[in-house]
Amino acid sequence: MSSLTGRPASPASTRTDHGRPPTLPGWSAVVPSTAEVPGLTALLRRHELAARGRAAATERDVETSVAGERSDLREHLVLRDEAGVPRAWATVHDRAAARVVISVVVDPDLERAVADPIAADLFAWAATAASDLARGRGVVETQMDSGSFEQDERQQAWLEAAGYALTRTWFQMSRPVTAEDPAPAAAVEPGTGLAVRSVRRGEDGMPEQTDLRTVHDVLEEAFTDHFNYHPETFDQFVTRLREDPGHRWDHWWIAEITDDEGDTGPRPAGALVGSVALGDGTGSEGSYVEYLGVLRSARGRGAAKALLATVIADAAERGRDRVGLEVDADSPTGAVDLYRSTGFVTSYVTQSWHRDLPVTP
């Protein structure tokens, strides 16, 4: 099979260089359009079902990646078979300075003799695309960040062969929500000196910029001591979260310290950004914790617990059946213990795989 490592296609609708197709009779390599969304969704769902036993991808998720508001930050390459069916899909996401997120999905129905070289070519193509993106950012080295389900030995073998190393394990946790869960007003325990509120919104229904910047600033500081932290500007942060199909402004909360306000009033202690967990469209909605962070100066006061109780109570009030989140299995803040004590259990486990790529001039 020939290489797919030609220069990656350029952003947006002007993309013309799709790399060289593999030497499989009738196959082609293309940059996907919205017309490709149903086929890519089916491919991704087959991958999820084979790798973890459950499919959750939706067409809205795939369309956001291919043609969403910030799709210009992603490079795509899709391999179609002789019938025009997408059988493999690589994505390179310019996530932050010196960091790109790599996704390579190969149809689990393909025999390994066919799938292995396809995966190798797509990871090589992704490295070229990552190098080009990093060069444009003016960095001399970039981190390629990819992942795998814990049980997906096929994907892990491809990552290792492409020069990636296993760096972290993540628990994907969920907690059932029932009508017996407390109302949002009772989510914060008395005597903690804390209050939790939603971000304020103007008459037009849009959130106040001051509150959004508070959430961003709190999370940026809270995560500086966490694994694989990369700084993100306010505009990048808000735009990226807003493009998620499950995004809702009324799922953003701020925890404040109220017992030593001083002359400036309550001061921020933590923040939580949630979203709607749409699932695969066949069941009821849930809530999802995208980010939960507490300032180091406020840790130990119960802010994380109060924010978590708030999103659970909010989900119950909305009639949802669950709250989900992802947590670093080796979190330095003891987050895993907090979540378990609050009723969360691990649904499945994922892995982070990284490769540091020197950028050629």
mmCIF file of C-alpha atoms in Angstrom:
data_model
loop_
_atom_site.group_PDB
_atom_site.id
_atom_site.type_symbol
_atom_site.label_atom_id
_atom_site.label_comp_id
_atom_site.label_asym_id
_atom_site.label_seq_id
_atom_site.Cartn_x
_atom_site.Cartn_y
_atom_site.Cartn_z
ATOM 1 C CA MET A 1 0.000 0.000 0.000
ATOM 2 C CA SER A 2 1.381 3.402 -0.932
ATOM 3 C CA SER A 3 1.790 6.268 1.532
ATOM 4 C CA LEU A 4 -0.872 8.822 2.396
ATOM 5 C CA THR A 5 1.684 11.241 3.769
ATOM 6 C CA GLY A 6 1.384 13.955 1.158
ATOM 7 C CA ARG A 7 0.776 17.525 2.369
ATOM 8 C CA PRO A 8 -2.598 17.640 4.158
ATOM 9 C CA ALA A 9 -5.532 19.420 2.652
ATOM 10 C CA SER A 10 -5.860 23.111 3.464
ATOM 11 C CA PRO A 11 -8.751 24.367 5.643
ATOM 12 C CA ALA A 12 -12.360 25.022 4.649
ATOM 13 C CA SER A 13 -13.947 24.606 1.239
ATOM 14 C CA THR A 14 -10.743 25.508 -0.650
ATOM 15 C CA ARG A 15 -9.143 22.166 0.226
ATOM 16 C CA THR A 16 -7.876 20.445 -2.880
ATOM 17 C CA ASP A 17 -4.862 18.307 -1.905
ATOM 18 C CA HIS A 18 -6.262 15.125 -0.374
ATOM 19 C CA GLY A 19 -3.060 13.090 -0.266
ATOM 20 C CA ARG A 20 -2.459 10.026 -2.413
ATOM 21 C CA PRO A 21 -5.055 7.255 -2.174
ATOM 22 C CA PRO A 22 -4.113 3.736 -1.108
ATOM 23 C CA THR A 23 -3.424 1.105 -3.733
ATOM 24 C CA LEU A 24 -6.654 -0.770 -3.154
ATOM 25 C CA PRO A 25 -8.715 -1.241 -6.320
ATOM 26 C CA GLY A 26 -11.427 1.389 -6.578
ATOM 27 C CA TRP A 27 -10.687 3.077 -3.231
ATOM 28 C CA SER A 28 -10.332 6.868 -2.923
ATOM 29 C CA ALA A 29 -9.082 9.394 -0.366
ATOM 30 C CA VAL A 30 -11.255 12.500 0.069
ATOM 31 C CA VAL A 31 -11.821 15.478 2.345
ATOM 32 C CA PRO A 32 -15.349 14.976 3.735
ATOM 33 C CA SER A 33 -18.284 17.307 3.153
ATOM 34 C CA THR A 34 -21.617 17.328 4.966
ATOM 35 C CA ALA A 35 -22.837 14.708 2.492
ATOM 36 C CA GLU A 36 -20.382 12.309 4.142
ATOM 37 C CA VAL A 37 -21.866 12.747 7.631
ATOM 38 C CA PRO A 38 -24.276 9.761 7.656
ATOM 39 C CA GLY A 39 -21.588 7.366 6.412
ATOM 40 C CA LEU A 40 -19.005 8.679 8.880
ATOM 41 C CA THR A 41 -21.501 8.401 11.733
ATOM 42 C CA ALA A 42 -22.168 4.770 10.823
ATOM 43 C CA LEU A 43 -18.404 4.111 10.675
ATOM 44 C CA LEU A 44 -17.838 5.725 14.069
ATOM 45 C CA ARG A 45 -20.701 3.791 15.639
ATOM 46 C CA ARG A 46 -19.314 0.488 14.312
ATOM 47 C CA HIS A 47 -15.962 1.396 15.852
ATOM 48 C CA GLU A 48 -17.510 2.267 19.234
ATOM 49 C CA LEU A 49 -19.592 -0.894 19.306
ATOM 50 C CA ALA A 50 -16.569 -3.089 18.563
ATOM 51 C CA ALA A 51 -14.196 -1.225 20.908
ATOM 52 C CA ARG A 52 -16.343 -0.765 24.016
ATOM 53 C CA GLY A 53 -19.580 -2.640 23.378
ATOM 54 C CA ARG A 54 -21.810 0.429 22.998
ATOM 55 C CA ALA A 55 -22.308 3.032 20.259
ATOM 56 C CA ALA A 56 -23.134 6.651 21.109
ATOM 57 C CA ALA A 57 -21.995 8.836 18.175
ATOM 58 C CA THR A 58 -24.669 10.960 16.510
ATOM 59 C CA GLU A 59 -24.835 12.766 13.185
ATOM 60 C CA ARG A 60 -24.833 16.075 15.069
ATOM 61 C CA ASP A 61 -21.477 15.195 16.640
ATOM 62 C CA VAL A 62 -19.948 14.282 13.288
ATOM 63 C CA GLU A 63 -21.375 17.299 11.488
ATOM 64 C CA THR A 64 -19.914 19.586 14.155
ATOM 65 C CA SER A 65 -16.483 18.070 13.533
ATOM 66 C CA VAL A 66 -16.731 18.195 9.743
ATOM 67 C CA ALA A 67 -18.559 21.476 9.161
ATOM 68 C CA GLY A 68 -19.100 23.191 12.532
ATOM 69 C CA GLU A 69 -18.254 26.748 13.469
ATOM 70 C CA ARG A 70 -14.603 25.900 14.176
ATOM 71 C CA SER A 71 -14.161 23.120 11.628
ATOM 72 C CA ASP A 72 -11.380 25.209 10.082
ATOM 73 C CA LEU A 73 -9.219 24.033 13.004
ATOM 74 C CA ARG A 74 -9.503 20.414 11.838
ATOM 75 C CA GLU A 75 -7.975 18.509 8.926
ATOM 76 C CA HIS A 76 -9.820 15.399 7.722
ATOM 77 C CA LEU A 77 -9.028 12.526 5.401
ATOM 78 C CA VAL A 78 -11.603 9.826 4.616
ATOM 79 C CA LEU A 79 -10.952 6.592 2.747
ATOM 80 C CA ARG A 80 -13.873 5.244 0.716
ATOM 81 C CA ASP A 81 -14.074 1.731 -0.651
ATOM 82 C CA GLU A 82 -15.039 0.809 -4.208
ATOM 83 C CA ALA A 83 -18.736 1.230 -3.307
ATOM 84 C CA GLY A 84 -18.135 4.739 -1.954
ATOM 85 C CA VAL A 85 -18.599 3.670 1.681
ATOM 86 C CA PRO A 86 -16.333 5.398 4.245
ATOM 87 C CA ARG A 87 -14.082 2.720 5.749
ATOM 88 C CA ALA A 88 -11.465 4.856 7.550
ATOM 89 C CA TRP A 89 -11.309 8.420 8.841
ATOM 90 C CA ALA A 90 -8.437 10.505 10.236
ATOM 91 C CA THR A 91 -8.815 13.887 11.946
ATOM 92 C CA VAL A 92 -6.140 16.332 13.101
ATOM 93 C CA HIS A 93 -7.494 19.024 15.451
ATOM 94 C CA ASP A 94 -5.394 22.127 16.123
ATOM 95 C CA ARG A 95 -6.361 22.135 19.795
ATOM 96 C CA ALA A 96 -3.856 24.594 21.282
ATOM 97 C CA ALA A 97 -0.347 25.931 20.817
ATOM 98 C CA ALA A 98 2.043 22.936 20.561
ATOM 99 C CA ARG A 99 -0.812 20.433 20.858
ATOM 100 C CA VAL A 100 -2.891 18.642 18.225
ATOM 101 C CA VAL A 101 -5.520 15.973 18.843
ATOM 102 C CA ILE A 102 -5.361 12.993 16.496
ATOM 103 C CA SER A 103 -8.205 10.593 15.750
ATOM 104 C CA VAL A 104 -7.873 7.573 13.466
ATOM 105 C CA VAL A 105 -10.918 5.333 13.011
ATOM 106 C CA VAL A 106 -10.697 2.205 10.846
ATOM 107 C CA ASP A 107 -13.712 0.023 10.135
ATOM 108 C CA PRO A 108 -13.649 -2.981 12.506
ATOM 109 C CA ASP A 109 -15.188 -5.088 9.739
ATOM 110 C CA LEU A 110 -11.934 -4.917 7.742
ATOM 111 C CA GLU A 111 -9.481 -7.795 8.053
ATOM 112 C CA ARG A 112 -6.298 -6.906 9.929
ATOM 113 C CA ALA A 113 -4.231 -7.523 6.789
ATOM 114 C CA VAL A 114 -6.099 -4.587 5.225
ATOM 115 C CA ALA A 115 -6.754 -2.485 8.332
ATOM 116 C CA ASP A 116 -3.180 -2.437 9.684
ATOM 117 C CA PRO A 117 -1.540 -0.695 6.698
ATOM 118 C CA ILE A 118 -4.489 1.695 6.407
ATOM 119 C CA ALA A 119 -4.055 2.728 10.043
ATOM 120 C CA ALA A 120 -0.289 3.126 9.575
ATOM 121 C CA ASP A 121 -0.801 5.377 6.542
ATOM 122 C CA LEU A 122 -3.408 7.503 8.297
ATOM 123 C CA PHE A 123 -1.242 8.000 11.389
ATOM 124 C CA ALA A 124 1.630 8.990 9.084
ATOM 125 C CA TRP A 125 -0.644 11.430 7.243
ATOM 126 C CA ALA A 126 -1.726 12.856 10.590
ATOM 127 C CA ALA A 127 1.904 13.424 11.594
ATOM 128 C CA THR A 128 2.508 15.431 8.415
ATOM 129 C CA ALA A 129 -0.628 17.476 9.005
ATOM 130 C CA ALA A 130 0.350 18.054 12.646
ATOM 131 C CA SER A 131 3.810 19.211 11.612
ATOM 132 C CA ASP A 132 2.340 21.687 9.125
ATOM 133 C CA LEU A 133 -0.069 23.087 11.708
ATOM 134 C CA ALA A 134 2.694 23.430 14.290
ATOM 135 C CA ARG A 135 4.973 25.143 11.785
ATOM 136 C CA GLY A 136 2.228 27.663 11.154
ATOM 137 C CA ARG A 137 2.070 28.322 14.905
ATOM 138 C CA GLY A 138 5.825 28.880 15.025
ATOM 139 C CA VAL A 139 6.690 26.045 17.434
ATOM 140 C CA VAL A 140 9.620 23.655 17.105
ATOM 141 C CA GLU A 141 7.848 20.665 18.654
ATOM 142 C CA THR A 142 4.205 19.677 18.993
ATOM 143 C CA GLN A 143 2.422 17.076 21.069
ATOM 144 C CA MET A 144 0.206 14.655 19.162
ATOM 145 C CA ASP A 145 -2.558 13.556 21.519
ATOM 146 C CA SER A 146 -4.618 10.504 20.610
ATOM 147 C CA GLY A 147 -6.565 7.899 22.516
ATOM 148 C CA SER A 148 -8.090 4.477 22.797
ATOM 149 C CA PHE A 149 -10.723 2.582 24.705
ATOM 150 C CA GLU A 150 -9.038 0.428 27.352
ATOM 151 C CA GLN A 151 -10.228 -2.821 25.729
ATOM 152 C CA ASP A 152 -9.305 -1.841 22.157
ATOM 153 C CA GLU A 153 -6.044 -3.757 21.677
ATOM 154 C CA ARG A 154 -6.152 -3.183 17.916
ATOM 155 C CA GLN A 155 -6.091 0.621 18.285
ATOM 156 C CA GLN A 156 -3.403 0.409 20.959
ATOM 157 C CA ALA A 157 -1.169 -1.652 18.664
ATOM 158 C CA TRP A 158 -1.541 0.947 15.910
ATOM 159 C CA LEU A 159 -0.713 3.782 18.300
ATOM 160 C CA GLU A 160 2.393 2.020 19.581
ATOM 161 C CA ALA A 161 3.530 1.262 16.024
ATOM 162 C CA ALA A 162 3.070 4.955 15.137
ATOM 163 C CA GLY A 163 5.409 6.028 17.937
ATOM 164 C CA TYR A 164 2.849 6.953 20.609
ATOM 165 C CA ALA A 165 3.228 6.098 24.300
ATOM 166 C CA LEU A 166 0.474 5.433 26.839
ATOM 167 C CA THR A 167 0.454 8.418 29.199
ATOM 168 C CA ARG A 168 -2.808 8.425 31.161
ATOM 169 C CA THR A 169 -5.950 6.501 32.034
ATOM 170 C CA TRP A 170 -9.371 8.118 32.396
ATOM 171 C CA PHE A 171 -12.512 6.909 34.148
ATOM 172 C CA GLN A 172 -15.740 7.703 32.305
ATOM 173 C CA MET A 173 -18.175 7.892 35.208
ATOM 174 C CA SER A 174 -21.932 8.221 35.530
ATOM 175 C CA ARG A 175 -24.445 8.694 38.325
ATOM 176 C CA PRO A 176 -28.177 7.978 38.136
ATOM 177 C CA VAL A 177 -30.498 10.895 38.915
ATOM 178 C CA THR A 178 -33.903 10.459 40.495
ATOM 179 C CA ALA A 179 -36.734 12.654 41.669
ATOM 180 C CA GLU A 180 -35.512 12.071 45.239
ATOM 181 C CA ASP A 181 -32.329 14.077 44.636
ATOM 182 C CA PRO A 182 -32.438 17.479 46.403
ATOM 183 C CA ALA A 183 -33.556 20.665 44.687
ATOM 184 C CA PRO A 184 -30.841 23.110 43.505
ATOM 185 C CA ALA A 185 -31.584 25.438 46.446
ATOM 186 C CA ALA A 186 -30.493 22.678 48.864
ATOM 187 C CA ALA A 187 -27.337 21.698 46.970
ATOM 188 C CA VAL A 188 -24.944 23.767 49.125
ATOM 189 C CA GLU A 189 -24.513 22.619 52.714
ATOM 190 C CA PRO A 190 -25.170 25.285 55.390
ATOM 191 C CA GLY A 191 -22.191 26.723 57.203
ATOM 192 C CA THR A 192 -19.686 26.259 54.377
ATOM 193 C CA GLY A 193 -19.496 29.970 53.565
ATOM 194 C CA LEU A 194 -20.197 29.118 49.930
ATOM 195 C CA ALA A 195 -22.863 29.929 47.388
ATOM 196 C CA VAL A 196 -23.347 28.538 43.895
ATOM 197 C CA ARG A 197 -25.066 30.516 41.144
ATOM 198 C CA SER A 198 -25.559 30.323 37.403
ATOM 199 C CA VAL A 199 -23.729 32.781 35.210
ATOM 200 C CA ARG A 200 -25.760 35.975 34.931
ATOM 201 C CA ARG A 201 -27.589 36.657 31.701
ATOM 202 C CA GLY A 202 -28.743 39.884 30.095
ATOM 203 C CA GLU A 203 -32.155 40.799 28.749
ATOM 204 C CA ASP A 204 -31.194 39.250 25.412
ATOM 205 C CA GLY A 205 -30.645 35.897 27.122
ATOM 206 C CA MET A 206 -26.906 35.927 26.494
ATOM 207 C CA PRO A 207 -24.499 35.469 29.412
ATOM 208 C CA GLU A 208 -22.587 38.390 30.841
ATOM 209 C CA GLN A 209 -19.047 38.531 29.552
ATOM 210 C CA THR A 210 -17.712 39.254 33.042
ATOM 211 C CA ASP A 211 -19.099 35.968 34.351
ATOM 212 C CA LEU A 212 -17.841 34.005 31.349
ATOM 213 C CA ARG A 213 -14.370 35.432 31.881
ATOM 214 C CA THR A 214 -14.586 34.491 35.551
ATOM 215 C CA VAL A 215 -15.348 30.882 34.601
ATOM 216 C CA HIS A 216 -12.471 30.837 32.115
ATOM 217 C CA ASP A 217 -10.001 32.397 34.546
ATOM 218 C CA VAL A 218 -10.990 30.053 37.383
ATOM 219 C CA LEU A 219 -10.624 26.953 35.221
ATOM 220 C CA GLU A 220 -7.329 28.093 33.710
ATOM 221 C CA GLU A 221 -5.812 28.553 37.170
ATOM 222 C CA ALA A 222 -7.456 25.433 38.618
ATOM 223 C CA PHE A 223 -6.031 23.155 35.928
ATOM 224 C CA THR A 224 -2.446 24.450 35.783
ATOM 225 C CA ASP A 225 -1.326 21.620 38.091
ATOM 226 C CA HIS A 226 -3.282 18.946 36.209
ATOM 227 C CA PHE A 227 -1.994 16.452 33.677
ATOM 228 C CA ASN A 228 -1.323 17.797 30.179
ATOM 229 C CA TYR A 229 -2.494 21.337 30.884
ATOM 230 C CA HIS A 230 -2.209 23.684 27.902
ATOM 231 C CA PRO A 231 -3.286 27.332 28.222
ATOM 232 C CA GLU A 232 -6.277 28.390 26.148
ATOM 233 C CA THR A 233 -7.404 31.951 25.434
ATOM 234 C CA PHE A 234 -10.850 33.122 26.460
ATOM 235 C CA ASP A 235 -12.054 33.302 22.857
ATOM 236 C CA GLN A 236 -10.774 29.797 22.071
ATOM 237 C CA PHE A 237 -12.380 28.399 25.221
ATOM 238 C CA VAL A 238 -15.831 29.921 24.692
ATOM 239 C CA THR A 239 -15.956 29.215 20.964
ATOM 240 C CA ARG A 240 -14.915 25.588 21.363
ATOM 241 C CA LEU A 241 -17.508 24.873 24.057
ATOM 242 C CA ARG A 242 -20.280 26.752 22.255
ATOM 243 C CA GLU A 243 -19.948 24.609 19.133
ATOM 244 C CA ASP A 244 -20.714 21.412 21.078
ATOM 245 C CA PRO A 245 -24.230 20.168 20.204
ATOM 246 C CA GLY A 246 -24.981 19.765 23.908
ATOM 247 C CA HIS A 247 -23.895 23.268 24.913
ATOM 248 C CA ARG A 248 -26.311 25.364 26.999
ATOM 249 C CA TRP A 249 -25.489 28.692 28.670
ATOM 250 C CA ASP A 250 -27.697 27.809 31.652
ATOM 251 C CA HIS A 251 -25.362 24.896 32.453
ATOM 252 C CA TRP A 252 -22.518 27.177 33.612
ATOM 253 C CA TRP A 253 -22.134 27.725 37.360
ATOM 254 C CA ILE A 254 -19.804 29.709 39.641
ATOM 255 C CA ALA A 255 -19.057 28.838 43.281
ATOM 256 C CA GLU A 256 -18.325 31.859 45.455
ATOM 257 C CA ILE A 257 -16.943 32.391 48.955
ATOM 258 C CA THR A 258 -19.415 34.497 50.898
ATOM 259 C CA ASP A 259 -18.185 34.461 54.503
ATOM 260 C CA ASP A 260 -15.235 36.855 53.997
ATOM 261 C CA GLU A 261 -16.428 39.064 51.178
ATOM 262 C CA GLY A 262 -14.538 42.205 52.100
ATOM 263 C CA ASP A 263 -15.233 45.382 50.127
ATOM 264 C CA THR A 264 -15.588 43.680 46.747
ATOM 265 C CA GLY A 265 -18.326 41.188 47.601
ATOM 266 C CA PRO A 266 -18.197 37.409 47.085
ATOM 267 C CA ARG A 267 -15.057 36.068 45.469
ATOM 268 C CA PRO A 268 -14.830 33.132 43.045
ATOM 269 C CA ALA A 269 -13.876 29.734 44.432
ATOM 270 C CA GLY A 270 -14.666 27.365 41.573
ATOM 271 C CA ALA A 271 -16.614 26.866 38.372
ATOM 272 C CA LEU A 272 -18.480 24.119 36.543
ATOM 273 C CA VAL A 273 -19.359 23.973 32.859
ATOM 274 C CA GLY A 274 -22.010 21.411 32.025
ATOM 275 C CA SER A 275 -23.818 20.322 28.886
ATOM 276 C CA VAL A 276 -26.705 18.173 27.733
ATOM 277 C CA ALA A 277 -25.733 14.530 27.236
ATOM 278 C CA LEU A 278 -27.662 13.766 24.069
ATOM 279 C CA GLY A 279 -26.543 10.128 23.902
ATOM 280 C CA ASP A 280 -27.330 8.224 20.743
ATOM 281 C CA GLY A 281 -30.807 9.678 20.363
ATOM 282 C CA THR A 282 -32.593 6.510 21.449
ATOM 283 C CA GLY A 283 -32.921 7.246 25.163
ATOM 284 C CA SER A 284 -33.557 10.107 27.575
ATOM 285 C CA GLU A 285 -31.207 13.047 27.987
ATOM 286 C CA GLY A 286 -28.656 13.373 30.759
ATOM 287 C CA SER A 287 -26.314 16.092 31.976
ATOM 288 C CA TYR A 288 -22.555 16.048 31.498
ATOM 289 C CA VAL A 289 -19.789 17.809 33.422
ATOM 290 C CA GLU A 290 -17.409 19.258 30.846
ATOM 291 C CA TYR A 291 -15.235 21.072 33.411
ATOM 292 C CA LEU A 292 -15.143 21.271 37.192
ATOM 293 C CA GLY A 293 -12.326 23.249 38.776
ATOM 294 C CA VAL A 294 -11.603 24.885 42.124
ATOM 295 C CA LEU A 295 -8.949 27.505 42.781
ATOM 296 C CA ARG A 296 -6.059 26.220 44.853
ATOM 297 C CA SER A 297 -6.648 29.009 47.393
ATOM 298 C CA ALA A 298 -10.213 27.749 47.910
ATOM 299 C CA ARG A 299 -9.637 24.004 48.060
ATOM 300 C CA GLY A 300 -10.785 22.170 51.158
ATOM 301 C CA ARG A 301 -13.931 24.271 51.646
ATOM 302 C CA GLY A 302 -16.308 21.979 49.757
ATOM 303 C CA ALA A 303 -16.645 24.037 46.565
ATOM 304 C CA ALA A 304 -16.238 21.014 44.276
ATOM 305 C CA LYS A 305 -18.850 19.059 46.218
ATOM 306 C CA ALA A 306 -21.245 22.024 46.122
ATOM 307 C CA LEU A 307 -20.848 22.460 42.362
ATOM 308 C CA LEU A 308 -21.305 18.738 41.786
ATOM 309 C CA ALA A 309 -24.424 18.684 43.969
ATOM 310 C CA THR A 310 -25.770 21.642 41.988
ATOM 311 C CA VAL A 311 -25.455 19.956 38.592
ATOM 312 C CA ILE A 312 -27.032 16.772 39.990
ATOM 313 C CA ALA A 313 -29.928 18.743 41.482
ATOM 314 C CA ASP A 314 -30.356 20.685 38.227
ATOM 315 C CA ALA A 315 -30.479 17.427 36.249
ATOM 316 C CA ALA A 316 -33.141 16.048 38.600
ATOM 317 C CA GLU A 317 -35.211 19.215 38.260
ATOM 318 C CA ARG A 318 -35.053 18.916 34.464
ATOM 319 C CA GLY A 319 -36.217 15.291 34.605
ATOM 320 C CA ARG A 320 -32.962 13.826 33.356
ATOM 321 C CA ASP A 321 -31.828 10.355 34.329
ATOM 322 C CA ARG A 322 -28.061 10.702 34.785
ATOM 323 C CA VAL A 323 -24.993 12.915 35.133
ATOM 324 C CA GLY A 324 -21.746 11.879 33.463
ATOM 325 C CA LEU A 325 -18.147 13.055 33.624
ATOM 326 C CA GLU A 326 -14.542 12.114 32.869
ATOM 327 C CA VAL A 327 -11.837 12.057 35.525
ATOM 328 C CA ASP A 328 -8.113 11.413 35.541
ATOM 329 C CA ALA A 329 -7.568 8.064 37.241
ATOM 330 C CA ASP A 330 -4.504 9.619 38.931
ATOM 331 C CA SER A 331 -6.042 13.024 39.696
ATOM 332 C CA PRO A 332 -3.876 14.933 42.211
ATOM 333 C CA THR A 333 -6.943 16.521 43.830
ATOM 334 C CA GLY A 334 -8.679 13.342 45.000
ATOM 335 C CA ALA A 335 -11.497 13.880 42.510
ATOM 336 C CA VAL A 336 -12.077 10.153 41.991
ATOM 337 C CA ASP A 337 -12.860 9.652 45.681
ATOM 338 C CA LEU A 338 -15.223 12.651 45.653
ATOM 339 C CA TYR A 339 -17.157 11.333 42.685
ATOM 340 C CA ARG A 340 -17.414 7.822 44.098
ATOM 341 C CA SER A 341 -18.643 9.175 47.420
ATOM 342 C CA THR A 342 -21.341 11.088 45.535
ATOM 343 C CA GLY A 343 -22.654 7.993 43.766
ATOM 344 C CA PHE A 344 -20.677 7.985 40.526
ATOM 345 C CA VAL A 345 -19.488 4.670 39.117
ATOM 346 C CA THR A 346 -17.143 3.931 36.220
ATOM 347 C CA SER A 347 -18.969 3.073 32.987
ATOM 348 C CA TYR A 348 -15.860 2.462 30.876
ATOM 349 C CA VAL A 349 -12.171 3.420 30.733
ATOM 350 C CA THR A 350 -10.217 5.329 28.096
ATOM 351 C CA GLN A 351 -6.524 5.989 27.542
ATOM 352 C CA SER A 352 -4.434 8.950 26.394
ATOM 353 C CA TRP A 353 -1.531 8.242 24.049
ATOM 354 C CA HIS A 354 1.025 10.938 23.226
ATOM 355 C CA ARG A 355 3.844 11.440 20.780
ATOM 356 C CA ASP A 356 6.151 14.471 20.795
ATOM 357 C CA LEU A 357 6.819 15.467 17.182
ATOM 358 C CA PRO A 358 9.760 17.683 16.201
ATOM 359 C CA VAL A 359 8.649 20.222 13.591
ATOM 360 C CA THR A 360 10.777 20.231 10.464
ATOM 361 C CA PRO A 361 11.544 23.660 8.960
#
